[in-house]
Amino acid sequence: MKVKFIKSASKQEDWIVDEKTEICFIGRSNCGKSSLINAIAHTTVARSSSTPGRTQLVNFFDCGKFRLVDLPGYGFAKVSKKVKDYLEVIIQEYLLYRKNLFAVFQVCDANVVTEDDASMSKFLQQRFINHFVILNKTDKHPMSTYQNNLARTARFLGTKIDNIILVSAKKKTNIDLIDKKIKKTLALISK
Ligand code: GDP
């Protein structure tokens, strides 16, 4: 997929104002969200956590028919309470009030799906936002391990198995399934 970085912003007044559809990626810090966006783009467009800064901002990427929006990571193990509160406000403002938002892809570390992940998943579903879960880092065990756990993970996150995609940004496994899911979701708009 062709992905081009547009801008980073924190404050709502700096977000892009137009009618373009946005698909957002959200995940606990360190889940591999930046690596995944780079894998989708087939090049380095997103900075990883080793470059602090962008991971605490809302990053906008142009993908042609839609924009991909990379939200700050939640979970925030390494940041102060003040920064944590500030990031939570940004995330909530975006998820609750962004008119352009059409679907959320929630990235989780397949090896450690946490209560924070479950809260986010339930928060999104209660608001009837199109919501999919990407379980990343499936290269750490045989894929069958993750497949066997899928029903349990889906129950824990309060979502359907069909809404979950098993991937590895590192090994580039199933990245095409994310592209397909995005295309299928966007097709709903014109229906
Ligand atoms: P972010 O904070 O969610 O943007 O995560 P990053 O993309 O910066 O990745 C966090 C860490 O997880 C880095 O050390 C990555 O190399 C590693 N990582 C990302 N994706 C994968 C993956 O698919 N498999 C494995 N094993 N490690 C990954």
PDB file of C-alpha atoms in Angstrom, residues 52-154:
ATOM      1  CA  PRO A  52      10.435   9.101  21.371  1.00  0.00           C
ATOM      2  CA  GLY A  53       8.350  12.021  20.247  1.00  0.00           C
ATOM      3  CA  ARG A  54       6.271  10.872  17.348  1.00  0.00           C
ATOM      4  CA  THR A  55       4.872   8.005  19.375  1.00  0.00           C
ATOM      5  CA  GLN A  56       3.240  10.609  21.650  1.00  0.00           C
ATOM      6  CA  LEU A  57       1.583  12.464  18.809  1.00  0.00           C
ATOM      7  CA  VAL A  58      -1.233  11.854  16.364  1.00  0.00           C
ATOM      8  CA  ASN A  59       0.462  10.998  13.064  1.00  0.00           C
ATOM      9  CA  PHE A  60      -1.388  11.438   9.788  1.00  0.00           C
ATOM     10  CA  PHE A  61      -0.471   9.431   6.677  1.00  0.00           C
ATOM     11  CA  ASP A  62      -1.879   9.804   3.194  1.00  0.00           C
ATOM     12  CA  CYS A  63      -2.989   6.513   1.613  1.00  0.00           C
ATOM     13  CA  GLY A  64      -4.794   7.872  -1.425  1.00  0.00           C
ATOM     14  CA  LYS A  65      -8.499   7.233  -0.882  1.00  0.00           C
ATOM     15  CA  PHE A  66      -8.174   7.441   2.891  1.00  0.00           C
ATOM     16  CA  ARG A  67      -5.854   8.606   5.645  1.00  0.00           C
ATOM     17  CA  LEU A  68      -4.183   6.320   8.108  1.00  0.00           C
ATOM     18  CA  VAL A  69      -3.949   7.858  11.568  1.00  0.00           C
ATOM     19  CA  ASP A  70      -1.456   6.578  14.113  1.00  0.00           C
ATOM     20  CA  LEU A  71      -2.574   7.420  17.648  1.00  0.00           C
ATOM     21  CA  PRO A  72      -0.246   7.548  20.677  1.00  0.00           C
ATOM     22  CA  GLY A  73       0.254   4.237  22.445  1.00  0.00           C
ATOM     23  CA  TYR A  74      -1.838   3.484  25.510  1.00  0.00           C
ATOM     24  CA  GLY A  75      -0.580   1.526  28.510  1.00  0.00           C
ATOM     25  CA  PHE A  76       2.219   4.048  28.930  1.00  0.00           C
ATOM     26  CA  ALA A  77       4.612   2.097  31.167  1.00  0.00           C
ATOM     27  CA  LYS A  78       7.444   4.554  30.746  1.00  0.00           C
ATOM     28  CA  VAL A  79       5.788   7.963  30.984  1.00  0.00           C
ATOM     29  CA  SER A  80       4.847  10.244  33.898  1.00  0.00           C
ATOM     30  CA  LYS A  81       1.267  10.555  35.204  1.00  0.00           C
ATOM     31  CA  LYS A  82       1.041  14.030  33.645  1.00  0.00           C
ATOM     32  CA  VAL A  83       2.011  12.745  30.184  1.00  0.00           C
ATOM     33  CA  LYS A  84      -0.256   9.702  30.622  1.00  0.00           C
ATOM     34  CA  ASP A  85      -3.289  11.905  31.395  1.00  0.00           C
ATOM     35  CA  TYR A  86      -2.456  14.174  28.480  1.00  0.00           C
ATOM     36  CA  LEU A  87      -2.160  11.235  26.065  1.00  0.00           C
ATOM     37  CA  GLU A  88      -5.425   9.759  27.299  1.00  0.00           C
ATOM     38  CA  VAL A  89      -7.181  13.033  26.515  1.00  0.00           C
ATOM     39  CA  ILE A  90      -5.748  13.073  22.974  1.00  0.00           C
ATOM     40  CA  ILE A  91      -6.801   9.460  22.354  1.00  0.00           C
ATOM     41  CA  GLN A  92     -10.314   9.999  23.722  1.00  0.00           C
ATOM     42  CA  GLU A  93     -10.800  13.249  21.818  1.00  0.00           C
ATOM     43  CA  TYR A  94      -9.848  11.505  18.620  1.00  0.00           C
ATOM     44  CA  LEU A  95     -11.890   8.348  19.156  1.00  0.00           C
ATOM     45  CA  LEU A  96     -14.985  10.087  20.466  1.00  0.00           C
ATOM     46  CA  TYR A  97     -15.212  13.209  18.364  1.00  0.00           C
ATOM     47  CA  ARG A  98     -13.288  12.740  15.121  1.00  0.00           C
ATOM     48  CA  LYS A  99     -15.894  12.936  12.367  1.00  0.00           C
ATOM     49  CA  ASN A 100     -13.503  11.508   9.736  1.00  0.00           C
ATOM     50  CA  LEU A 101     -12.990   8.298  11.706  1.00  0.00           C
ATOM     51  CA  PHE A 102     -14.429   5.236   9.998  1.00  0.00           C
ATOM     52  CA  ALA A 103     -12.607   2.264  11.470  1.00  0.00           C
ATOM     53  CA  VAL A 104     -10.118   1.419  14.176  1.00  0.00           C
ATOM     54  CA  PHE A 105      -7.452  -1.256  13.889  1.00  0.00           C
ATOM     55  CA  GLN A 106      -6.321  -2.092  17.398  1.00  0.00           C
ATOM     56  CA  VAL A 107      -2.851  -3.618  17.510  1.00  0.00           C
ATOM     57  CA  CYS A 108      -2.021  -5.990  20.375  1.00  0.00           C
ATOM     58  CA  ASP A 109       1.026  -8.070  21.191  1.00  0.00           C
ATOM     59  CA  ALA A 110      -0.313 -11.580  20.551  1.00  0.00           C
ATOM     60  CA  ASN A 111       1.879 -12.888  23.358  1.00  0.00           C
ATOM     61  CA  VAL A 112       0.550 -10.524  26.041  1.00  0.00           C
ATOM     62  CA  VAL A 113      -3.005  -9.359  25.572  1.00  0.00           C
ATOM     63  CA  THR A 114      -3.717  -7.221  28.642  1.00  0.00           C
ATOM     64  CA  GLU A 115      -6.640  -5.728  30.575  1.00  0.00           C
ATOM     65  CA  ASP A 116      -5.757  -2.380  28.964  1.00  0.00           C
ATOM     66  CA  ASP A 117      -6.266  -4.003  25.558  1.00  0.00           C
ATOM     67  CA  ALA A 118      -9.606  -5.456  26.650  1.00  0.00           C
ATOM     68  CA  SER A 119     -10.795  -2.083  28.028  1.00  0.00           C
ATOM     69  CA  MET A 120      -9.894  -0.341  24.785  1.00  0.00           C
ATOM     70  CA  SER A 121     -11.605  -3.025  22.717  1.00  0.00           C
ATOM     71  CA  LYS A 122     -14.795  -2.780  24.768  1.00  0.00           C
ATOM     72  CA  PHE A 123     -14.691   1.034  24.743  1.00  0.00           C
ATOM     73  CA  LEU A 124     -14.574   0.998  20.934  1.00  0.00           C
ATOM     74  CA  GLN A 125     -17.321  -1.584  20.547  1.00  0.00           C
ATOM     75  CA  GLN A 126     -19.684   0.262  22.862  1.00  0.00           C
ATOM     76  CA  ARG A 127     -19.390   3.210  20.501  1.00  0.00           C
ATOM     77  CA  PHE A 128     -20.197   1.144  17.400  1.00  0.00           C
ATOM     78  CA  ILE A 129     -16.968   2.116  15.692  1.00  0.00           C
ATOM     79  CA  ASN A 130     -15.857  -0.446  13.074  1.00  0.00           C
ATOM     80  CA  HIS A 131     -13.230  -2.272  15.044  1.00  0.00           C
ATOM     81  CA  PHE A 132     -10.636  -4.911  14.161  1.00  0.00           C
ATOM     82  CA  VAL A 133      -7.861  -6.434  16.216  1.00  0.00           C
ATOM     83  CA  ILE A 134      -4.413  -7.132  14.836  1.00  0.00           C
ATOM     84  CA  LEU A 135      -2.469  -9.588  16.971  1.00  0.00           C
ATOM     85  CA  ASN A 136       1.161  -8.829  16.165  1.00  0.00           C
ATOM     86  CA  LYS A 137       4.415 -10.632  17.034  1.00  0.00           C
ATOM     87  CA  THR A 138       3.063 -14.071  16.111  1.00  0.00           C
ATOM     88  CA  ASP A 139       6.605 -15.087  15.179  1.00  0.00           C
ATOM     89  CA  LYS A 140       7.490 -15.946  18.781  1.00  0.00           C
ATOM     90  CA  HIS A 141       5.632 -19.286  18.782  1.00  0.00           C
ATOM     91  CA  PRO A 142       4.249 -21.551  16.060  1.00  0.00           C
ATOM     92  CA  MET A 143       1.200 -19.939  14.403  1.00  0.00           C
ATOM     93  CA  SER A 144      -0.942 -22.880  15.562  1.00  0.00           C
ATOM     94  CA  THR A 145      -0.448 -21.739  19.186  1.00  0.00           C
ATOM     95  CA  TYR A 146      -2.085 -18.407  18.385  1.00  0.00           C
ATOM     96  CA  GLN A 147      -4.812 -20.028  16.292  1.00  0.00           C
ATOM     97  CA  ASN A 148      -5.661 -22.404  19.123  1.00  0.00           C
ATOM     98  CA  ASN A 149      -5.977 -19.452  21.521  1.00  0.00           C
ATOM     99  CA  LEU A 150      -8.055 -17.332  19.173  1.00  0.00           C
ATOM    100  CA  ALA A 151     -11.487 -18.064  20.656  1.00  0.00           C
ATOM    101  CA  ARG A 152     -10.229 -17.330  24.166  1.00  0.00           C
ATOM    102  CA  THR A 153      -8.534 -14.096  23.059  1.00  0.00           C
ATOM    103  CA  ALA A 154     -11.665 -12.994  21.204  1.00  0.00           C
TER     104      ALA A 154
END
